[in-house]
Coordinates of C-alpha atoms and ligand atoms in Angstrom, one line a residue:
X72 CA -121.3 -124.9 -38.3
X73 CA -118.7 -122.7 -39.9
X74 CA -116.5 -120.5 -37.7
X75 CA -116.5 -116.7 -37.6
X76 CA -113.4 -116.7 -39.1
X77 CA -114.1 -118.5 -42.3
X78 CA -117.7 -116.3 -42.5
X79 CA -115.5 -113.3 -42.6
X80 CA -112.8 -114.6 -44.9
X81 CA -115.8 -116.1 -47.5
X82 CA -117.4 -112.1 -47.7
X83 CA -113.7 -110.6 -48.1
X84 CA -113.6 -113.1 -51.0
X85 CA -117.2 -111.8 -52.3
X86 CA -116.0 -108.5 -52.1
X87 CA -112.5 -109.3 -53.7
X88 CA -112.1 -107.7 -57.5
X89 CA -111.5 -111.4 -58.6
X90 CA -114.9 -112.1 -57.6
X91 CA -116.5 -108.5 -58.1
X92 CA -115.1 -108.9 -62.2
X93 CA -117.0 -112.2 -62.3
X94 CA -120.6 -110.2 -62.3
X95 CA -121.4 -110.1 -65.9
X96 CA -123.2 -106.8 -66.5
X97 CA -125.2 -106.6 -69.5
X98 CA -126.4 -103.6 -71.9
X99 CA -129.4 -103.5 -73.7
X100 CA -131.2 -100.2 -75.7
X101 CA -134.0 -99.1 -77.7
X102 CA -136.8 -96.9 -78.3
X103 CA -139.2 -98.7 -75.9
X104 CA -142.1 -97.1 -76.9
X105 CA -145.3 -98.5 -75.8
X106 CA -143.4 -101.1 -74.1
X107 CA -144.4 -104.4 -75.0
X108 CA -144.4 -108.1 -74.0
X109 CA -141.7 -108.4 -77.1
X110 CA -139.6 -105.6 -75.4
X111 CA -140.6 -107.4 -72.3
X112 CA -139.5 -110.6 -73.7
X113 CA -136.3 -109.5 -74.8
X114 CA -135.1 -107.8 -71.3
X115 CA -136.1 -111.2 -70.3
X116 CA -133.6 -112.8 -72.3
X117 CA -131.3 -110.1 -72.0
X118 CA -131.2 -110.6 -68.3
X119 CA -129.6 -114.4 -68.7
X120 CA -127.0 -113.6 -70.7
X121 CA -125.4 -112.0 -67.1
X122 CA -126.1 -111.2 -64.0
X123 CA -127.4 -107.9 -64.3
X124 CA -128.9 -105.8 -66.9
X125 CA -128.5 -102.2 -68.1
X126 CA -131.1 -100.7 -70.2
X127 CA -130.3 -97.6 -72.0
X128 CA -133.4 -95.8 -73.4
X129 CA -133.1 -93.3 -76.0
X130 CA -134.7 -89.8 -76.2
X131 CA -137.3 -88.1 -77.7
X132 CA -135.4 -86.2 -79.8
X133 CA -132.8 -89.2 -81.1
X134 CA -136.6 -90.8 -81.7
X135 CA -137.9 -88.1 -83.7
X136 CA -134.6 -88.0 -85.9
X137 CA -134.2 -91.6 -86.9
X138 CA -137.5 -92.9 -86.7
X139 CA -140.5 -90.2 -86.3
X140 CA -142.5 -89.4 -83.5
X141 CA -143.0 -91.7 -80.3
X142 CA -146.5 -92.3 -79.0
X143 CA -145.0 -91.9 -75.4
X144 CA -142.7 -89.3 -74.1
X145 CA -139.7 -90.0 -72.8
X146 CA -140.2 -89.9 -69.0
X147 CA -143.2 -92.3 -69.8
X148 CA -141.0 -94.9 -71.8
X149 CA -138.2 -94.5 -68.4
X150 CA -140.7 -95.3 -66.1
X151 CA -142.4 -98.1 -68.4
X152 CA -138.8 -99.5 -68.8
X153 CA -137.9 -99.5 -64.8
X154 CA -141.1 -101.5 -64.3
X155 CA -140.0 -104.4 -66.0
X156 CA -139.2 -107.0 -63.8
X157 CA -135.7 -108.2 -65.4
X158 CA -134.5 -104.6 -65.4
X159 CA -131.9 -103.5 -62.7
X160 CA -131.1 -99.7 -64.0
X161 CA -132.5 -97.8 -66.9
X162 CA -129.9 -95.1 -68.4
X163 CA -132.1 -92.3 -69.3
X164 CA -131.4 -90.5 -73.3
X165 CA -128.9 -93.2 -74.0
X166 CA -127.7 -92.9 -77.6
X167 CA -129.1 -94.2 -80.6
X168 CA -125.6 -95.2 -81.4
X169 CA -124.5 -97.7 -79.3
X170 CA -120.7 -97.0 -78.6
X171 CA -117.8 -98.6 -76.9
X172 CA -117.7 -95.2 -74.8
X173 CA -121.4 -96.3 -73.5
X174 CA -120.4 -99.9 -72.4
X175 CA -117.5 -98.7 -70.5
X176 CA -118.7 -95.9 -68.8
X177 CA -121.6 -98.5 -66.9
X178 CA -119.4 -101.3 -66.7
X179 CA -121.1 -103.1 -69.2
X180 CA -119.9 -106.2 -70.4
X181 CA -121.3 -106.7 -74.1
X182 CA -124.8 -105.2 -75.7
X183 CA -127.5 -107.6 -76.4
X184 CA -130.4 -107.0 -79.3
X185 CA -133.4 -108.7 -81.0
X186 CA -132.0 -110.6 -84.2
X187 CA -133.6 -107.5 -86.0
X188 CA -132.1 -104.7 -87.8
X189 CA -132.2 -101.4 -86.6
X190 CA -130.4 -98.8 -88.3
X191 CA -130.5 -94.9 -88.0
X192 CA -131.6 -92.2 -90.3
X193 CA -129.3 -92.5 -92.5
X194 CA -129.2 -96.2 -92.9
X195 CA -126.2 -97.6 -90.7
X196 CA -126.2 -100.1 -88.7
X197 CA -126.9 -98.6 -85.2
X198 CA -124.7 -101.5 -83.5
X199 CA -122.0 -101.1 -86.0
X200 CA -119.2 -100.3 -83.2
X201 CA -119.9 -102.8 -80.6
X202 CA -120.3 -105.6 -83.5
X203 CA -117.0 -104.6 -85.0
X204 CA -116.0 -105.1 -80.8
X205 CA -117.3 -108.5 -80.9
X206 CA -119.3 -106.8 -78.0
X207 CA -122.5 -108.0 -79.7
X208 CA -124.9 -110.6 -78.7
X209 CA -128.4 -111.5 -80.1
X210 CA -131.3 -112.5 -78.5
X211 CA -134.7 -114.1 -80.2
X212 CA -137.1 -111.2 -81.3
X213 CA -140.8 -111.9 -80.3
X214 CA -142.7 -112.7 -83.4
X215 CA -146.0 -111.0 -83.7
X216 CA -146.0 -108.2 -82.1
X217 CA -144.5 -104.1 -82.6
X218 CA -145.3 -100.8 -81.3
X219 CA -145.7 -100.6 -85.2
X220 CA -148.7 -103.2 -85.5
X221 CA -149.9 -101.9 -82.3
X222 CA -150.4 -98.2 -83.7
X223 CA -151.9 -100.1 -87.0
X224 CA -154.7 -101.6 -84.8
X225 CA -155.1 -98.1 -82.9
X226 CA -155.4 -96.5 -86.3
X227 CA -158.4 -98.4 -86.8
X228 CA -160.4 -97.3 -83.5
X229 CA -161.9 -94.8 -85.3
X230 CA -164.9 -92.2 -83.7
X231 CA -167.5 -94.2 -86.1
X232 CA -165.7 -97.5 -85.0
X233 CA -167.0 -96.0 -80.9
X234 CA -170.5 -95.6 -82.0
X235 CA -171.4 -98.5 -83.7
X236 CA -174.0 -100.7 -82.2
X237 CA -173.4 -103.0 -80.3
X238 CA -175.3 -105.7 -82.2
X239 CA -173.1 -105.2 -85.1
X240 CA -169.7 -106.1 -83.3
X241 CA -168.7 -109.4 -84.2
X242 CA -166.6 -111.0 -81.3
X243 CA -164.5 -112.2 -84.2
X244 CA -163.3 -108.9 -85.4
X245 CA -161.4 -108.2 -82.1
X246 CA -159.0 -110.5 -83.0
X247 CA -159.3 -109.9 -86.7
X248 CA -158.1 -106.6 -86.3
X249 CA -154.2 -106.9 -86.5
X250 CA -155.0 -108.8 -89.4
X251 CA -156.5 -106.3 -91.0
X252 CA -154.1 -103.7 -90.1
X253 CA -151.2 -106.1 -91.2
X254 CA -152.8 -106.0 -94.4
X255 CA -154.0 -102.5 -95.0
X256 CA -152.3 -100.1 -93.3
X257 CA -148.3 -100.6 -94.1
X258 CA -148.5 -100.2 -97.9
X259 CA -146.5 -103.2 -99.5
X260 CA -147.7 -105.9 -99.8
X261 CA -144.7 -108.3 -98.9
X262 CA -144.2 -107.9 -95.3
X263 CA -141.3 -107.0 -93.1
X264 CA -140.2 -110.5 -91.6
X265 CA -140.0 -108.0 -88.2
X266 CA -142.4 -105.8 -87.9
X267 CA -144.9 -106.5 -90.6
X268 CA -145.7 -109.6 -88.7
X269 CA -149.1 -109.6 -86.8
X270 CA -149.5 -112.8 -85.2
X271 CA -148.8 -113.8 -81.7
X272 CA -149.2 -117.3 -80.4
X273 CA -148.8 -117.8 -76.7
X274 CA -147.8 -120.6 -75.5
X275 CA -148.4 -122.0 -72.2
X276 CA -143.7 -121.9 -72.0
X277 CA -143.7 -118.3 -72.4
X278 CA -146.6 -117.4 -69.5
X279 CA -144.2 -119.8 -67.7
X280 CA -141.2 -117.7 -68.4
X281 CA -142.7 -114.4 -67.1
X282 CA -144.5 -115.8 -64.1
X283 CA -143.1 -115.6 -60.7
X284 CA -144.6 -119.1 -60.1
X285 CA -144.3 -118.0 -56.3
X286 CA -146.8 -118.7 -53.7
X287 CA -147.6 -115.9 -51.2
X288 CA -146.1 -116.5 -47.8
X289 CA -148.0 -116.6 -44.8
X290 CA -149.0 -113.7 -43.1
X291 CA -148.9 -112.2 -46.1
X292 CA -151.5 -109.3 -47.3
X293 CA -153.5 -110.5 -50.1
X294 CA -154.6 -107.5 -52.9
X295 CA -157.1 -108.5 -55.7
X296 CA -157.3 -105.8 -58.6
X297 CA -159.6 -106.6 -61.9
X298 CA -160.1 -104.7 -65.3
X299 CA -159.0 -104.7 -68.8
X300 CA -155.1 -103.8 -68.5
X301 CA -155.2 -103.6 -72.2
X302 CA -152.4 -101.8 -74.0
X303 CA -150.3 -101.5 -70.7
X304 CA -149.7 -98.1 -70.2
X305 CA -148.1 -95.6 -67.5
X306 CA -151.5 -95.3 -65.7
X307 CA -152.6 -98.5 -65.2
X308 CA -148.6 -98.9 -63.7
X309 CA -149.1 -96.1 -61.6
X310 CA -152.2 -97.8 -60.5
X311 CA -150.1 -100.7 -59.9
X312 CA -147.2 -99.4 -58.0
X313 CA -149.8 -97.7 -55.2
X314 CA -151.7 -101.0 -55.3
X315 CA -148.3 -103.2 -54.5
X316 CA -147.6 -100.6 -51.6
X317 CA -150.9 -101.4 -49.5
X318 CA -150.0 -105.2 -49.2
X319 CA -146.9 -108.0 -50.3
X320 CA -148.6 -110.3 -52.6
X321 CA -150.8 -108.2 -56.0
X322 CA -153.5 -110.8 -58.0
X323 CA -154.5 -109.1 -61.3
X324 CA -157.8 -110.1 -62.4
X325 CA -158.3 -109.9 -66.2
X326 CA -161.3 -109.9 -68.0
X327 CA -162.2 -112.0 -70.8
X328 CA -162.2 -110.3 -74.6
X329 CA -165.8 -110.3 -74.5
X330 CA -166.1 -109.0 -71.1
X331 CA -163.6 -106.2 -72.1
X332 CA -165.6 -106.0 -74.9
X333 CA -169.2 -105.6 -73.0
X334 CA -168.1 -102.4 -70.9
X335 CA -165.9 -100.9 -73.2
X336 CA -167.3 -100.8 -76.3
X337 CA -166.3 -101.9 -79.7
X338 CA -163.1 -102.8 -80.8
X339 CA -161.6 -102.9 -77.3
X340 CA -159.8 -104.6 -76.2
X341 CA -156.8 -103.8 -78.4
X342 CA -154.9 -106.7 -77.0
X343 CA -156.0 -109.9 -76.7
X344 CA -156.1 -111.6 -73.3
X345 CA -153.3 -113.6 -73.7
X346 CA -151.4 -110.4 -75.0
X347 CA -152.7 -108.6 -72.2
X348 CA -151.7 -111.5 -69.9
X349 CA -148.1 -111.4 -70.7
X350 CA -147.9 -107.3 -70.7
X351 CA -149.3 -107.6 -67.2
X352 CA -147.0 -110.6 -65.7
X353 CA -144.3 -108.9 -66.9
X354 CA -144.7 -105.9 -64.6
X355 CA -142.6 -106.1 -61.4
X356 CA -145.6 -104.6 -59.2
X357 CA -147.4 -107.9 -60.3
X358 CA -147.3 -111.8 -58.5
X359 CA -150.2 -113.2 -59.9
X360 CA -152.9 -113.0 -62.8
X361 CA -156.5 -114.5 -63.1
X362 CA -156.8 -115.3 -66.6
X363 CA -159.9 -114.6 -67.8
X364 CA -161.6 -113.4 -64.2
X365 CA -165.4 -113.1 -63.5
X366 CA -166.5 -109.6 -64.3
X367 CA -168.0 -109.9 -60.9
X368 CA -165.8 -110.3 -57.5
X369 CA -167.5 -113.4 -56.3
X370 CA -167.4 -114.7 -52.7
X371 CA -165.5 -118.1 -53.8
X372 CA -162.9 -116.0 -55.5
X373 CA -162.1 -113.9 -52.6
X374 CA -162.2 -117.2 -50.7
X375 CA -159.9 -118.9 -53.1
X376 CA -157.5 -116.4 -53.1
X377 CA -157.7 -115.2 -49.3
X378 CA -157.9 -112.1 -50.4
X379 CA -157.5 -109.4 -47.9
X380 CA -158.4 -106.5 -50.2
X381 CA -159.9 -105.6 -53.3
X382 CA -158.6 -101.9 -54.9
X383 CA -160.0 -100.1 -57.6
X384 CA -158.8 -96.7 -59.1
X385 CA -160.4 -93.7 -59.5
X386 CA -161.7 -94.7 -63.3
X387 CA -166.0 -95.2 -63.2
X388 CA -167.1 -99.4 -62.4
X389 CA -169.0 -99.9 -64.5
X390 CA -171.5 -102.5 -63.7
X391 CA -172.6 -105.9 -64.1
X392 CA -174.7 -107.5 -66.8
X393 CA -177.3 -107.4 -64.7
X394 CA -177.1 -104.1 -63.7
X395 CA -175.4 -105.2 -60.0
X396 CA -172.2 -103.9 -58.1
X397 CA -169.2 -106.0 -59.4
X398 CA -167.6 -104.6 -56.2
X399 CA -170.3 -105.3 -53.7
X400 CA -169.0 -108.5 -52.0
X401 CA -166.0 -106.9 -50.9
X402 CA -167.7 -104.0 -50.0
X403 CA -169.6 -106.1 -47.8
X404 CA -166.5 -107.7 -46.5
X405 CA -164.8 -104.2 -45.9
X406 CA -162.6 -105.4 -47.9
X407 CA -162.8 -102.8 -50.7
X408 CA -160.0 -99.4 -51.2
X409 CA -160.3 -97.0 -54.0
X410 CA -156.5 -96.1 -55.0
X411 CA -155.6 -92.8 -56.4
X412 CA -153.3 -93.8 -59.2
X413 CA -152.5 -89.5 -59.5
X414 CA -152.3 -90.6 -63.2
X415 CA -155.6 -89.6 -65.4
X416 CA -154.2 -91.6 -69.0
X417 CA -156.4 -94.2 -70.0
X418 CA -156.1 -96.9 -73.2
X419 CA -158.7 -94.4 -74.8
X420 CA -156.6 -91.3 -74.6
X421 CA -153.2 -93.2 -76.1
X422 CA -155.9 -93.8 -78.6
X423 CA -156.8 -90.0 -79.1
X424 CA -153.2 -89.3 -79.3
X425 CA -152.2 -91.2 -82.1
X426 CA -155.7 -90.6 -84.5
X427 CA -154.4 -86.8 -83.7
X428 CA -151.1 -87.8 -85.3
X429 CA -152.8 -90.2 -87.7
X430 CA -150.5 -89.0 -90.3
X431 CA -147.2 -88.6 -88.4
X432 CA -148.0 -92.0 -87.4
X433 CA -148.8 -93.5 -90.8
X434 CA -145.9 -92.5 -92.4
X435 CA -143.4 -93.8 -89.7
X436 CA -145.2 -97.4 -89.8
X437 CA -144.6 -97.2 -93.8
X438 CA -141.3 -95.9 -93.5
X439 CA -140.1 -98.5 -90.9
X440 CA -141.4 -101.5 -93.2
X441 CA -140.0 -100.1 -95.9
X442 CA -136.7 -99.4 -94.5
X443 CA -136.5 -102.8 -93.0
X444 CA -137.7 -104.4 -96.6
X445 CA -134.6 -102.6 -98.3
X446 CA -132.5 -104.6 -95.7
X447 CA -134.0 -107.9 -96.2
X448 CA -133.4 -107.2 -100.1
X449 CA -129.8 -106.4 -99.5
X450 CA -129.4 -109.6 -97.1
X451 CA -130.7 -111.9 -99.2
X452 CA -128.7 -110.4 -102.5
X453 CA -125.2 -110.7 -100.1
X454 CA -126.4 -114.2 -98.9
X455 CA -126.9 -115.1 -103.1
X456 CA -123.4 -113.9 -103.9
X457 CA -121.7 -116.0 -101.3
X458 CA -123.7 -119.0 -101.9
Ligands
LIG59 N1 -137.8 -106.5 -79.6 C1 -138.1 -107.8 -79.6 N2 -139.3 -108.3 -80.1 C2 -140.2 -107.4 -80.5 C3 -140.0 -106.0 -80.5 C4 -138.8 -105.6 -80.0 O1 -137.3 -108.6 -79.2 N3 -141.4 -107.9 -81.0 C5 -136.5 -106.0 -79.1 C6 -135.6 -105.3 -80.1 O2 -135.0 -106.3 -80.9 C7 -134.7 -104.6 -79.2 C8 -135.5 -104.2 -78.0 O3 -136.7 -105.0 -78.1 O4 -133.7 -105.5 -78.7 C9 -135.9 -102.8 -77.9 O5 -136.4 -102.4 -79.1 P1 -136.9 -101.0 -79.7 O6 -135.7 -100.2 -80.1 O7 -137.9 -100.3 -78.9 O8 -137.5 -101.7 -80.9 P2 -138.2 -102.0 -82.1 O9 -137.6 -103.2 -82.7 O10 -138.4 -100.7 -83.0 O11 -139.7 -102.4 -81.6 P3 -141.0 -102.1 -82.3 O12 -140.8 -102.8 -83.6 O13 -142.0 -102.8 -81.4 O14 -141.2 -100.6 -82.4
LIG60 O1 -159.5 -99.6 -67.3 P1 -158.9 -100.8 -66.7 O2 -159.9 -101.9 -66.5 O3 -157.8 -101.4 -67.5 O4 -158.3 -100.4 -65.3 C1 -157.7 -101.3 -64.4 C2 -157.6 -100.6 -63.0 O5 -156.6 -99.5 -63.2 C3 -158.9 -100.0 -62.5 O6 -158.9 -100.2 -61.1 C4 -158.7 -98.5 -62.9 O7 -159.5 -97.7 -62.0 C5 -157.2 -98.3 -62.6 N1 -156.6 -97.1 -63.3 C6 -156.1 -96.1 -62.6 N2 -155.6 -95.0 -63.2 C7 -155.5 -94.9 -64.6 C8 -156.0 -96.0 -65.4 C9 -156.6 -97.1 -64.7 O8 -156.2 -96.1 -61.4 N3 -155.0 -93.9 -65.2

């Protein structure tokens, strides 16, 4: 067994600069709006190029100058971003300029970004300084999927699309529905290689990569939640975050696209369940995730899972198929909590908010592709002269 002594003299060594300079603190910023498994994906990767991880989040006002309007606020995006499970510290209104000045003043080692292009208003490169700095690292951007292809699907959720019968929805068109956007919505017809891409393949390696993979221990309390969790937004984390309080170990149940699609209505979900999958697991609140549960809470799942409580919010269950209680097995357990989430947003009203702005919304998706087109053309010309 080691002696007092060298215990002590081993933590004066942790705590020696030597050792404190050896923690590699890494920056990372962006708009984050309607945080997605690709921004998910990318604090992921951030996150193992050190030991720690900074993200700097920029304002609504930087937003509305260089890009036009976010569909979330600013203290929503914050809070989206701090529940991200590879995220240590968010810096609130964080320039849209990342400087040298920015790095230093968090301890930052170097900035990482998606191999994309973002530039500002004006067209310059917003990582110009910390490139020049060779304070610049790159990780792989998430192909098929953008807050940009996101709003394109929402744009097509239209009041008729609500109140069409339901004999006329075509499972098919749930996940046809990026396509169509992909293709009718951004204006030109070549495509953005970022975000005028609408396909996302999951593979079982990236569930992998944002699962904890951890049993619960024993003794610990058991909590079994189930819904839709489509388009993870700042309710459904609030939800969340009260839900992970009442116990140690949170199982998110989630529904199957026609299941989703059955109490919903048409054209939800927005994401697809392995979208919605990934959105979920990558939420700190979260150890688990049923894909594709039972719309029903079944006495063998509760059994399975040893669950020790089953929590809905305050939104209406809506029932069974059959007309039955999806709750009622729990309820007859007295196992069942309603949470207050003290949140009221649902997918539907991110919905409303951006047919509101339809326009606003419209133009920023076309300016963005076009923007990023203008790049592409002036890549590949540089790439042509040197080659
Ligand atoms: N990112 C990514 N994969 C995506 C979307 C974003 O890796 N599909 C990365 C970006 O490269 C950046 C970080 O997420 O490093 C934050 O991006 P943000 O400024 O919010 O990004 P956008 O690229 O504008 O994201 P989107 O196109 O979805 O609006
Ligand atoms: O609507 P959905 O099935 O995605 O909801 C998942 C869970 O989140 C439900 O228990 C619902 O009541 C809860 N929720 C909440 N507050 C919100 C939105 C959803 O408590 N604002």
């Amino acid at each position: 067994m080691a002696s007092k002594r060298s215990d002590d003299a081993r933590s004066a060594a942790d705590m020696s600069p030597e050792k404190k300079k050896k923690e590699i603190r890494v920056w990372m910023d962006g708009c984050f709006d309607m945080v997605h498994f690709g921004h998910a994906n990318a604090l992921r990767q951030g996150k193992q190029f050190g030991d720690s991880l900074y993200v700097g989040v920029h304002s609504d006002e930087e937003i509305n100058k260089h890009k036009g309007p976010p569909v979330y606020n600013e203290q929503e995006r914050y809070k989206m971003v701090r529940a991200i499970k590879w995220v240590d510290q968010v810096v609130e209104n964080a320039p849209y300029v990342t400087t040298l000045e920015t790095l230093e003043e968090y301890n930052c080692d170097f900035c990482v970004h998606g191999d994309d292009i973002t530039t500002t208003a004006d067209g310059q490169d917003t990582y110009h300084l910390v490139k020049t700095a060779e304070k610049y690292k790159e990780c792989k951007r998430t192909e098929g999927v953008s807050t940009t292809d996101l709003v394109g699907r929402m744009l097509l959720v239209t009041k008729t699309h609500h109140q069409q019968d339901k004999d006329e929805i075509d499972q098919a068109s749930v996940g046809a529905i990026s396509k169509v956007v992909s293709e009718s919505s951004s204006g030109p017809s070549t495509k953005s290689p970022w975000t005028g891409v609408s396909q996302f393949l999951t593979t079982s390696r990236k569930i992998i990569q944002f699962a904890e993979g951890k049993d619960p221990n024993p003794g610990d309390k058991i909590i079994y939640v189930a819904g839709a969790f489509d388009l993870f937004h700042v309710g459904l984390l609030d939800f969340l975050e009260k839900v992970a309080a009442e116990g140690d170990f949170v199982i998110v149940g989630l529904h199957t696209d026609p299941t989703v699609n059955r109490y919903k209505g048409a054209n939800f979900p927005i994401m697809n369940l392995h979208e919605r999958v990934l959105s979920v697991l990558a939420c700190r609140y979260v150890s688990e995730v049923v894909i594709g549960a039972p719309y029903e809470v079944t006495p063998e799942l509760m059994d399975h899972f040893k669950v020790d409580m089953v929590c809905h919010g305050k939104t209406p269950i809506m029932p069974c198929e059959d007309g039955s209680d999806p709750y009622a097995e729990p309820k007859k357990r007295g196992k069942f909590m309603v949470i207050e989430s003290g949140n009221p947003l649902t997918t539907e009203m991110i919905i409303e908010r951006i047919i509101k702005h339809r326009l606003d919304f419209e133009a920023r998706n076309k300016k963005k592709e076009e923007k990023e087109l203008k790049i592409m053309e002036y890549l590949k010309s540089k790439e042509n002269k040197t080659g």
